[in-house]
XYZ file of C-alpha atoms in Angstrom:
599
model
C 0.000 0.000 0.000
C 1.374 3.717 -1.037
C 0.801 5.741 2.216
C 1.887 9.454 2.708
C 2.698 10.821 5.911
C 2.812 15.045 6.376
C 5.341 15.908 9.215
C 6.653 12.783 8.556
C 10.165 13.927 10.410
C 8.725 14.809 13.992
C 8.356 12.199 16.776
C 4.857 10.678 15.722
C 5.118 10.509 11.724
C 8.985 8.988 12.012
C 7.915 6.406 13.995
C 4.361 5.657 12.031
C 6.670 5.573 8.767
C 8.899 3.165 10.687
C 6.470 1.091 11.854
C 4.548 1.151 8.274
C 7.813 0.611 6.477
C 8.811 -2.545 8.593
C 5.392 -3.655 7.664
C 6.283 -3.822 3.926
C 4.372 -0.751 2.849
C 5.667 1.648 0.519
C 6.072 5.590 2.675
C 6.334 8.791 1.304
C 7.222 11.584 3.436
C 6.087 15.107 3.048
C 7.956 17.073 6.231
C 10.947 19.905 6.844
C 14.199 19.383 8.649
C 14.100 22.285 10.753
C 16.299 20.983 13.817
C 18.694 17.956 14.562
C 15.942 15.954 16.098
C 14.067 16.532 12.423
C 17.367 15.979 10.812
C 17.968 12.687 12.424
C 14.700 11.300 11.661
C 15.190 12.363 8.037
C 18.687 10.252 7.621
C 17.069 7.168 9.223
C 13.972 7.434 7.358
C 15.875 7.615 4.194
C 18.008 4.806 5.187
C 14.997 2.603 5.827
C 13.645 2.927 2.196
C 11.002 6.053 2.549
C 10.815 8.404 0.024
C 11.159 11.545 1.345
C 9.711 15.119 -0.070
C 11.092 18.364 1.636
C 8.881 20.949 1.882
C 5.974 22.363 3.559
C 2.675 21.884 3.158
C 1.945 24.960 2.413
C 3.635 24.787 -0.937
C 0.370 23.607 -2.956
C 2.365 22.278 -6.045
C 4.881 19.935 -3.784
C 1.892 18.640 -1.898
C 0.115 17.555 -4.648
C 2.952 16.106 -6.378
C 3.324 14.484 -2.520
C -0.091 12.883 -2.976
C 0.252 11.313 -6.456
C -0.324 7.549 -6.409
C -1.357 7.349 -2.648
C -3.702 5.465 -1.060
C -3.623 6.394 2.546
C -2.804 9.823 4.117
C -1.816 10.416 7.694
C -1.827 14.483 8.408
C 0.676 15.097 11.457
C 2.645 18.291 9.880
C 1.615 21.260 11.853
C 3.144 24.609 13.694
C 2.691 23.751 17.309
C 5.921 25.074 19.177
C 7.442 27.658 17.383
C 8.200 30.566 19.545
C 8.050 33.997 18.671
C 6.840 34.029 15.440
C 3.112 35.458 14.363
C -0.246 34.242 14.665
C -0.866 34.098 11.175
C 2.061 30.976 10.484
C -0.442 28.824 12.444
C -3.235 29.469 10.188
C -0.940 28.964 7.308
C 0.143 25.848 7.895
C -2.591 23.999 10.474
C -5.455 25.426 8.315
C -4.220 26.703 5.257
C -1.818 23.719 4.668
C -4.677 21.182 5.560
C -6.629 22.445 3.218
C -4.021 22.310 0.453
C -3.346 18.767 1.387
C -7.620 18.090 1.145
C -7.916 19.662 -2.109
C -4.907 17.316 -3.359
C -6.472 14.373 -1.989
C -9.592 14.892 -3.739
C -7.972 15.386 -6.904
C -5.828 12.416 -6.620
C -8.679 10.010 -5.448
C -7.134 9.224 -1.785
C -8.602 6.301 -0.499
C -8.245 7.570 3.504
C -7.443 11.084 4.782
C -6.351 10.443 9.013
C -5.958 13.906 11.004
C -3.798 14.345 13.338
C -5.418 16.855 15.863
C -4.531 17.365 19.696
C -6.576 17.141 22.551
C -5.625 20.923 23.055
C -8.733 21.581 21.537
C -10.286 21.290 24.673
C -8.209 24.337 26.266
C -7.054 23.659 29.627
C -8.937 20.974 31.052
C -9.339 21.683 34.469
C -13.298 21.282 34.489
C -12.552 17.368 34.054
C -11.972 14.543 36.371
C -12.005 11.146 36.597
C -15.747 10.928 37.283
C -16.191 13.236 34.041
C -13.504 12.533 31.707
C -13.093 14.410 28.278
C -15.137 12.769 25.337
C -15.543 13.333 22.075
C -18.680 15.187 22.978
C -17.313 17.449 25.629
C -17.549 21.143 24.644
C -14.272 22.857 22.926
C -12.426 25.594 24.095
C -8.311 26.053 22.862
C -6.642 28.558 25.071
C -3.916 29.304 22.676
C -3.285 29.601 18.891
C -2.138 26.164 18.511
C -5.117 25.083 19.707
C -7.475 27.475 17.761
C -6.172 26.636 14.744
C -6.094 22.891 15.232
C -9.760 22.951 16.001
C -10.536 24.927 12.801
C -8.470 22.377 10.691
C -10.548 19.566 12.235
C -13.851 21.499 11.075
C -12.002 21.873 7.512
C -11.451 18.368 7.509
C -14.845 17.081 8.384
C -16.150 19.237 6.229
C -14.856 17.399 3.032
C -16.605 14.007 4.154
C -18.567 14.146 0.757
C -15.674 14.173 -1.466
C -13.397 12.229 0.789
C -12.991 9.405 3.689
C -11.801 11.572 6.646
C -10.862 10.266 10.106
C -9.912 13.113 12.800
C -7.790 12.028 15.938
C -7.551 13.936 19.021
C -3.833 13.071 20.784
C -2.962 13.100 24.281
C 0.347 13.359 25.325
C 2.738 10.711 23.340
C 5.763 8.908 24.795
C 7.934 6.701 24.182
C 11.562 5.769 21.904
C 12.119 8.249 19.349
C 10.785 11.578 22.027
C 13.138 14.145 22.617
C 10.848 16.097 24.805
C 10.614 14.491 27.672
C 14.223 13.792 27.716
C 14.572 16.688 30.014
C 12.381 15.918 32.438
C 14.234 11.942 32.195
C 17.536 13.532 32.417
C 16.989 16.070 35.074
C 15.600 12.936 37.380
C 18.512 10.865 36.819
C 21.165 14.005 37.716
C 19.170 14.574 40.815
C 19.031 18.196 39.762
C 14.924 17.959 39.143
C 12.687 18.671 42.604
C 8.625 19.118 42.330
C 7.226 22.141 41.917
C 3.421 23.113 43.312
C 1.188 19.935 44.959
C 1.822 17.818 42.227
C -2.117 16.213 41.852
C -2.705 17.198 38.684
C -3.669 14.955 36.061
C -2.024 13.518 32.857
C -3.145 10.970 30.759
C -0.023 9.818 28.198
C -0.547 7.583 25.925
C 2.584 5.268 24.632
C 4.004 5.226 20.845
C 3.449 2.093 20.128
C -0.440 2.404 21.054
C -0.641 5.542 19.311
C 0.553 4.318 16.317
C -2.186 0.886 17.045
C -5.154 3.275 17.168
C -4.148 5.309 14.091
C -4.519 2.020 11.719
C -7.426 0.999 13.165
C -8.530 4.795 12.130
C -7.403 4.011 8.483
C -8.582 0.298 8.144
C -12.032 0.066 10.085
C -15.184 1.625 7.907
C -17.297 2.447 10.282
C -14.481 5.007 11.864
C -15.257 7.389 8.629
C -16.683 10.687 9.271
C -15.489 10.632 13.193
C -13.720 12.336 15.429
C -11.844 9.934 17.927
C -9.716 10.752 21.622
C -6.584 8.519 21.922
C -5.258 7.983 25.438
C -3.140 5.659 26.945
C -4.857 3.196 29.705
C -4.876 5.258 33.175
C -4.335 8.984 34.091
C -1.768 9.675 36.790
C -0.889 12.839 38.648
C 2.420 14.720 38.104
C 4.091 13.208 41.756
C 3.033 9.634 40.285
C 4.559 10.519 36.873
C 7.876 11.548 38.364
C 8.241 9.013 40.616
C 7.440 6.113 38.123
C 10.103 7.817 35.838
C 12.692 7.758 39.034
C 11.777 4.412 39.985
C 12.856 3.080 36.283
C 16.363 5.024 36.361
C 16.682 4.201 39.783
C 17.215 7.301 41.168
C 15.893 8.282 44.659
C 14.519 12.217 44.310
C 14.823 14.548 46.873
C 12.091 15.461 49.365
C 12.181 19.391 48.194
C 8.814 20.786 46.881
C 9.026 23.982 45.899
C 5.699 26.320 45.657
C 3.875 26.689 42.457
C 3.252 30.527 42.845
C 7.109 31.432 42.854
C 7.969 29.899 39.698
C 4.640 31.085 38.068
C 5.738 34.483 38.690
C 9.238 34.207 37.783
C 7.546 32.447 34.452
C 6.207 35.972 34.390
C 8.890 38.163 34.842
C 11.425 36.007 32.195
C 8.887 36.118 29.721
C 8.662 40.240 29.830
C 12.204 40.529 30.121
C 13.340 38.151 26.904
C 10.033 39.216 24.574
C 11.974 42.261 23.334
C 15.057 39.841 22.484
C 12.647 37.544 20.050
C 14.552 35.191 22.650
C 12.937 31.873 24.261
C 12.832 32.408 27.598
C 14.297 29.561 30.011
C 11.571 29.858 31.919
C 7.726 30.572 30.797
C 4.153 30.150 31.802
C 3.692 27.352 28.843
C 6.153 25.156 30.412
C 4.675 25.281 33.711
C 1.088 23.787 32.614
C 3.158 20.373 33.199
C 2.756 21.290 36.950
C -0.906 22.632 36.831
C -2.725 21.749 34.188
C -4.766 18.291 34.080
C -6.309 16.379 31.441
C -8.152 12.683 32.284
C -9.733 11.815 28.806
C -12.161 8.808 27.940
C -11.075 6.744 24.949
C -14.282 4.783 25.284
C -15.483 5.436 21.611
C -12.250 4.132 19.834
C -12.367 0.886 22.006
C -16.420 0.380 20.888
C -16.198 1.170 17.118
C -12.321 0.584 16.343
C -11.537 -1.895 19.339
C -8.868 0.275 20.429
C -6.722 -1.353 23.307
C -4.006 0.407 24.272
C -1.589 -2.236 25.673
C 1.358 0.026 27.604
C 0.893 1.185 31.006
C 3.184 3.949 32.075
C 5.644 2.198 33.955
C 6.046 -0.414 30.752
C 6.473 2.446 28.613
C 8.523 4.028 31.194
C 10.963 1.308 30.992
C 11.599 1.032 26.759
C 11.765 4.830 26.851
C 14.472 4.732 29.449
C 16.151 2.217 26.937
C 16.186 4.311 24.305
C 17.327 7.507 26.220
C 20.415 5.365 27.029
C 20.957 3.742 24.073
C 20.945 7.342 22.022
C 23.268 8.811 24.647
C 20.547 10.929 26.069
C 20.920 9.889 28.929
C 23.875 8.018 31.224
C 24.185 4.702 31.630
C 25.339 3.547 35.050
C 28.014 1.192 33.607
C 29.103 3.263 30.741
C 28.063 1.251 28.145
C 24.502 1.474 25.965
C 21.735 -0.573 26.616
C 19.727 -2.847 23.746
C 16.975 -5.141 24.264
C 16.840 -6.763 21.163
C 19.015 -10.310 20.903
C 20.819 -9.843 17.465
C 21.007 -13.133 14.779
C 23.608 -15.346 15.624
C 26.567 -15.780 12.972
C 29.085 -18.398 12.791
C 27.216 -20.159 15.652
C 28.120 -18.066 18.069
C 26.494 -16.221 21.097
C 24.920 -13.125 19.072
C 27.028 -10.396 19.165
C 25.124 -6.979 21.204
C 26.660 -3.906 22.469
C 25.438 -4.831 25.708
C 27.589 -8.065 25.638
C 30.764 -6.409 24.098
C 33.990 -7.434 26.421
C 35.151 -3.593 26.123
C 33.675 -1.419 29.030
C 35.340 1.566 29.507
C 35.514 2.535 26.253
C 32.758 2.106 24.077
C 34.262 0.825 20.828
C 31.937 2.381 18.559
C 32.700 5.787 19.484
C 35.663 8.195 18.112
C 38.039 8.956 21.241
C 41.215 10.271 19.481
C 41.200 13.517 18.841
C 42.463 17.351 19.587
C 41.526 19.519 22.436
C 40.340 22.158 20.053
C 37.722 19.757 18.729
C 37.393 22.635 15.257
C 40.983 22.490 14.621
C 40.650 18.444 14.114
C 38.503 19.381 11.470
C 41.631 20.654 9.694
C 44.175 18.598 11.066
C 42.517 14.929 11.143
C 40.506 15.982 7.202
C 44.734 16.076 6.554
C 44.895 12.436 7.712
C 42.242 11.021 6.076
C 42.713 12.707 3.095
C 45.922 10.952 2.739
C 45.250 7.440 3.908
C 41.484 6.958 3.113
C 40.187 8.736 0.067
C 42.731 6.464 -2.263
C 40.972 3.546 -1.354
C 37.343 4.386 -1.939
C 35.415 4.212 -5.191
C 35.529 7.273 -6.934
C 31.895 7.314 -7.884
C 30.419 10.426 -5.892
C 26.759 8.876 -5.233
C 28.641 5.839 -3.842
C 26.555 5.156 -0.248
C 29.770 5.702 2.604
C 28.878 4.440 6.153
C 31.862 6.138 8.970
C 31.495 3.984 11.903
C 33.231 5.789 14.741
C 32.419 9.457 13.312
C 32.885 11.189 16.533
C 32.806 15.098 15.476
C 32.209 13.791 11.632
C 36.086 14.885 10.134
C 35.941 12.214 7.627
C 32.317 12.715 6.842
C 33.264 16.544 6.764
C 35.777 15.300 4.143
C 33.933 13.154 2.110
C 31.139 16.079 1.873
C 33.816 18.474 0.671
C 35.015 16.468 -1.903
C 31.591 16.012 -3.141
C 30.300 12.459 -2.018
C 26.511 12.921 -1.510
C 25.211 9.557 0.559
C 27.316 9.389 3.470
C 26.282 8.449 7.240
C 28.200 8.945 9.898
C 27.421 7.119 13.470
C 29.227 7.588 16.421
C 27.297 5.898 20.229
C 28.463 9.542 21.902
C 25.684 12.193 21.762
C 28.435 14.950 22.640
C 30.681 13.567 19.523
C 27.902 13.535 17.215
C 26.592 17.345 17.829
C 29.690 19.017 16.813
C 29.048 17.245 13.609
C 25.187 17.862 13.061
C 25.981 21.511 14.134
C 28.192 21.630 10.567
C 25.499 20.370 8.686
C 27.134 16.870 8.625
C 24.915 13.611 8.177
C 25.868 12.290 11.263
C 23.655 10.591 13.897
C 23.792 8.571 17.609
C 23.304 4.611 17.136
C 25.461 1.589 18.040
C 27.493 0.051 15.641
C 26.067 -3.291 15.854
C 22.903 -2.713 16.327
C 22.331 -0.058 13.476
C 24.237 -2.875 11.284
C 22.476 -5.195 12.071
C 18.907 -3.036 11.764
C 19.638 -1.184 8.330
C 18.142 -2.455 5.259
C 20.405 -0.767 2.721
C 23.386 -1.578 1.450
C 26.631 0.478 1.439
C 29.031 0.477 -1.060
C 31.662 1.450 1.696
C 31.984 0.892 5.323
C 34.502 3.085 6.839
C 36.002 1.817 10.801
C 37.946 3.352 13.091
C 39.727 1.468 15.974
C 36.593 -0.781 16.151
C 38.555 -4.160 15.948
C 40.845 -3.192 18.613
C 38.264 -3.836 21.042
C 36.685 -6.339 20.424
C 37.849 -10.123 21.181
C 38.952 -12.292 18.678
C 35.060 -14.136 18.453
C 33.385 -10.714 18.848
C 35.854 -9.535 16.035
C 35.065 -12.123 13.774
C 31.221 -11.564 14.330
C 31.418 -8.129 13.524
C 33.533 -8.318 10.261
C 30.835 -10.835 9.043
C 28.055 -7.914 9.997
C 29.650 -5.573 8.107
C 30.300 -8.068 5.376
C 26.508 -8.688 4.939
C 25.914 -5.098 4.985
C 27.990 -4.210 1.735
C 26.978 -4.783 -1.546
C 28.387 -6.874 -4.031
C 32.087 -5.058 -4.662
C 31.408 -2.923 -1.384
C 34.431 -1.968 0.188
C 35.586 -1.962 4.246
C 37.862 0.223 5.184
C 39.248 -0.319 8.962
C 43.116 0.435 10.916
C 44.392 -1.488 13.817
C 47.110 -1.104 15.875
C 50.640 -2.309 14.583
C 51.940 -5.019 16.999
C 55.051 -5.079 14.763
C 56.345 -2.176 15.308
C 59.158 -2.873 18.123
C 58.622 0.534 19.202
C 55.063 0.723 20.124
C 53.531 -2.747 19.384
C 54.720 -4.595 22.205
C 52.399 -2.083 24.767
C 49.646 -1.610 22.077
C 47.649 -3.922 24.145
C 48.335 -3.052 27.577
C 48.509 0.957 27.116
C 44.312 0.655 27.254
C 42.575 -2.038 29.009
C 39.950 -2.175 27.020
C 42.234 -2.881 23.985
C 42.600 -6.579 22.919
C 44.902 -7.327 20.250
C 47.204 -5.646 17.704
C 47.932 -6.982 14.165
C 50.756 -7.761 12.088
C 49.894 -7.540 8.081
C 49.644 -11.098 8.136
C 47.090 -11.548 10.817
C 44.939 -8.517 9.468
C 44.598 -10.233 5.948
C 44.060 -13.454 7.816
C 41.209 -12.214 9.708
C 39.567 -9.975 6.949
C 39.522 -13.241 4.412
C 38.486 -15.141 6.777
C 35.214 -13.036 7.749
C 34.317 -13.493 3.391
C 36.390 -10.225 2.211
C 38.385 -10.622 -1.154
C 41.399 -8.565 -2.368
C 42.448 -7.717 0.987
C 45.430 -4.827 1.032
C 47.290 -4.164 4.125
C 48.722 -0.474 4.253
C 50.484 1.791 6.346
C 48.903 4.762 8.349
C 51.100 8.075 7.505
C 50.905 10.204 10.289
C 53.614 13.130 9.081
C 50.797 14.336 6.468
C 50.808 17.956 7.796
C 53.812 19.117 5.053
C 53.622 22.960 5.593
C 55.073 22.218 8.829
C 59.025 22.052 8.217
C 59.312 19.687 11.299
C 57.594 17.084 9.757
C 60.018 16.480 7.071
C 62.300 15.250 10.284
C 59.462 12.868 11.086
C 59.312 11.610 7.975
C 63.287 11.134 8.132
C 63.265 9.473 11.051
C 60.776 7.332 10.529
C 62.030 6.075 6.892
C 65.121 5.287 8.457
C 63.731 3.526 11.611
C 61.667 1.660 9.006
C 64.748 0.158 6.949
C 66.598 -0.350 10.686
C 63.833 -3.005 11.414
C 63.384 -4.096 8.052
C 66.455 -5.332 7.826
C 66.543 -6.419 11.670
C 63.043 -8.607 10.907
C 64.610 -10.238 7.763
C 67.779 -11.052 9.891
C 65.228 -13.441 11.767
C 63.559 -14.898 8.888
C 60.449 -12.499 8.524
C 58.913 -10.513 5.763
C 57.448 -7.719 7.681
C 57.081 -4.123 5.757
C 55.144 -2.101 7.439
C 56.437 -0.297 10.507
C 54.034 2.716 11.054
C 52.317 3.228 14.813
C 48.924 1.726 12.620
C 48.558 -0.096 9.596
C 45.176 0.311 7.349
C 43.281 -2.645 5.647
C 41.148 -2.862 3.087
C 39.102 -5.668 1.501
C 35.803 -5.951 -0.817
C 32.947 -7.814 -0.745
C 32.761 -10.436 -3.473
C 30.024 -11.937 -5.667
C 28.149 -14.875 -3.037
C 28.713 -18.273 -3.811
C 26.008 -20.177 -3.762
């Protein structure tokens, strides 16, 4: 089934195109990359097969080029947050862009047209409780502009129910893997630095992802759910004290006793938000952010469950617990042994145990993060681009459009260098969130993930795999897994590109190993073709690392000296004993290709 999803990039649509992709449908995106979060999405979306459209839906002739050949059409793009920007961008896009994307639909005979509306409809909700929850039926009332002009997209919407199958949805407040917004509030619980603010009885009523994403297919697929307007909730509400302490209870973190009282911080809301409005700047602290505290919603999903049999299946402290997963494994937040967690047991290879990040022998130092660098983090840009310029580029496929994985990215210098030479697919991953923003800050592709488990979850192809220091720490079975991962990830002709340490060289070889724990093996060129034909590569090439690459430095020139002639010193010192060794350099480089399969 062709299905198009608007806002396709935010929390909600990324994960509904995931979900719909792994299902085997064909996705089209319509959405913007406005921020890193956006950005991210975008890249993994890509990488997962969607087809992806940038541009807003208030451009009439992208949107109905967005709509041609679709069946289904999930509308999530809207303006909901942005700060300090006119009224009249909300109309534009949550009423004037719906009604773009209705007139398109008609045209192009969509089957299905799902809203995406918000239960802010209903304004502030105080006036409910859990003897009168918010329905369907209860009476509307937004108290901001977000609100307003949600409510008058809805009407829009309904309104084309001659011409076209419409569905609107009412959301509560979504969770779950893939949010960044409540990765404050999860962060600021695990540092300790988060105390309650006010009495903390207020209501919410979240709903999980996963459900979420349940309730809108049974919107698309059920008949009789045409022409209706549905509320989405998750199971129970819970007040804010409950919410925080279920959230503490799965990082285990103890919070402090310290309340502090609601007034206070109201008024300080009040006084940063005069002082910053001349500015155009958010302030840190504003009356918006403190409805978490005050406001309270309990909502009745009763008329999903009778006509769609919508169940949601995640109560909080489930949800709670994937979430915190997530967090972890994206480096949003800290994990208490270092390392990332993953939940998910990978396929085994070679008949081994499955190879996991969780399981890796290395624990101080994750190995699929960059950790060699400069001080001055910009200057590396320079300096490293100067290294890899001269050791990697010659051994990649000239083609331009070639599809370049950098495992290891850390602050993206060799995606930086690939970009300015003009390759156009590359993806950089590094499991450091800190690495990875000095990258997406430059406008490189780069995004958090785990080597092995974004290997072993991505769907494409590359036609180059670049590592680090990966093999370095892993053990000699974990090594061998992961070289078959990567393997299976190339395409026919696909090239790896990974360095080692050189246990050869009598200088630094013998304490390769022992100058970081977490390291657990060096090569000679021998052992590194060994292991790479082995794991299925063909053509392997063993090379040397050059570090004296910096040649408007005159001092260099001496390093290269020295090092040519320490080079021919154990040359001829290794052949003395009846070995062929040739490479001497701190690291040597291999590289090896993926051939045509067998059988």
């Amino acid at each position: 089934m062709q299905i198009l999803i608007t806002g396709g990039t935010g929390f909600i649509g990324s994960r509904l195109a995931l979900r719909l992709l792994e299902e085997g449908h064909s996705v089209r995106v319509l959405a913007q990359a406005n921020n890193e979060a956006e950005s991210q999405n975008r890249s993994l979306l890509e990488r997962e097969g969607a087809e992806m459209i940038l541009a807003s839906i208030t451009d009439r002739s992208r949107v109905g080029e967005a709509v041609q050949g679709v069946e289904f059409v999930f509308h999530l793009a809207a303006a909901q947050h942005e700060a300090n920007v006119p009224d009249q961008l909300f109309y534009d896009v949550n009423v004037g862009g719906t009604l773009n994307l209705l007139e398109a639909c008609v045209e192009a005979g969509v089957q299905r047209f799902i809203h995406g509306s918000t239960i802010g409809v209903y304004g502030d909700g105080e006036s409910h409780s859990l003897e009168k929850p918010i329905t369907e039926g209860s009476p509307t009332a937004p108290s901001n502009i977000y609100g307003t002009t949600k409510l008058e997209g809805e009407r829009l919407v309904l309104s084309y129910l001659d011409r076209l199958s419409v569905v609107v949805i009412r959301i509560s407040e979504v969770y779950g893997p893939g949010d960044q917004r409540l990765a404050k509030l999860f962060r600021g619980i695990q540092k300790g630095f988060f105390f309650k603010i006010g009495p903390g009885q207020n209501l919410h009523h979240l709903i999980y992802i996963d459900d979420l994403l349940d309730g809108f297919w049974l919107a698309a697929t059920q008949e009789q759910g045409i022409g209706e307007t549905y509320v989405l909730s998750g199971p129970d509400p819970l007040t804010t004290d409950e919410m925080i302490e279920t959230v503490a209870a799965g990082l285990n973190v103890v919070l402090p006793p310290a309340r502090a009282p609601l007034a206070l911080f109201n008024g300080a809301a009040v006084i940063m938000e005069t002082l910053f409005k001349p500015t155009g700047i958010q302030p840190p602290l504003h009356r918006r952010r403190m409805d978490f505290f005050q406001k309270s919603f309990v909502l009745s999903s009763e008329k999903a469950a009778t006509e769609l049999g919508f169940r949601p299946q995640y109560r909080f402290e489930d949800g709670v617990a994937k979430t915190v997963a997530w967090y972890t494994e994206q480096g949003l937040l800290a994990s208490p042994n270092g390392n990332h967690t993953h939940t998910e047991a990978l396929p085994p290879l070679m008949g081994h145990t499955p190879l996991s990040s969780t399981r890796l022998s290395a624990r101080m130092e994750q190995f699929d993060s960059f950790w060699e660098g400069p001080e001055d983090i910009e200057k590396g840009y320079e300096t490293f681009g100067r290294f890899y310029r001269e050791n990697y580029l010659p051994y990649l496929s000239k083609r331009r459009d070639s599809r370049i994985l950098s495992i290891s990215c850390g602050p993206g210098y060799f995606v930086n260098v690939l970009k300015e030479v003009g390759y156009s697919d590359v993806l950089g991953i590094d499991s450091e969130y800190k690495k990875v923003k000095y990258a997406v800050d430059r406008g490189l592709n780069c995004l958090v993930a785990n080597a092995v488990e974004f290997l072993d979850g991505s769907r494409v192809a590359f036609d180059a795999i670049v590592c680090e220091q990966e093999l370095n720490h892993l053990t000699k079975e974990e090594m061998v897994q992961f070289l078959q991962l990567c393997h299976s990830k190339l395409s026919v002709g696909g090239t790896l590109l990974v360095h080692g340490l050189n246990g050869a060289n009598p200088l630094t070889g013998s304490d390769a190993s022992a100058q970081n724990f977490d390291h657990f093996n060096t090569f000679t060129e021998y052992s590194f073709q060994q292991v790479l034909e082995y794991t299925g590569f063909e053509r392997v090439r063993i090379f040397p690392l050059n570090l004296y690459v910096f040649y408007d430095n005159p001092l260099n020139y001496v390093g290269l000296a020295i090092s040519a002639a320490l080079s021919l010193f154990f040359r001829v010192g290794f052949m003395l004993y009846g070995k062929k060794n040739k490479n001497f350099t701190k690291k040597i480089g291999a590289v090896g290709v993926r051939g045509e399969d067998k059988n």
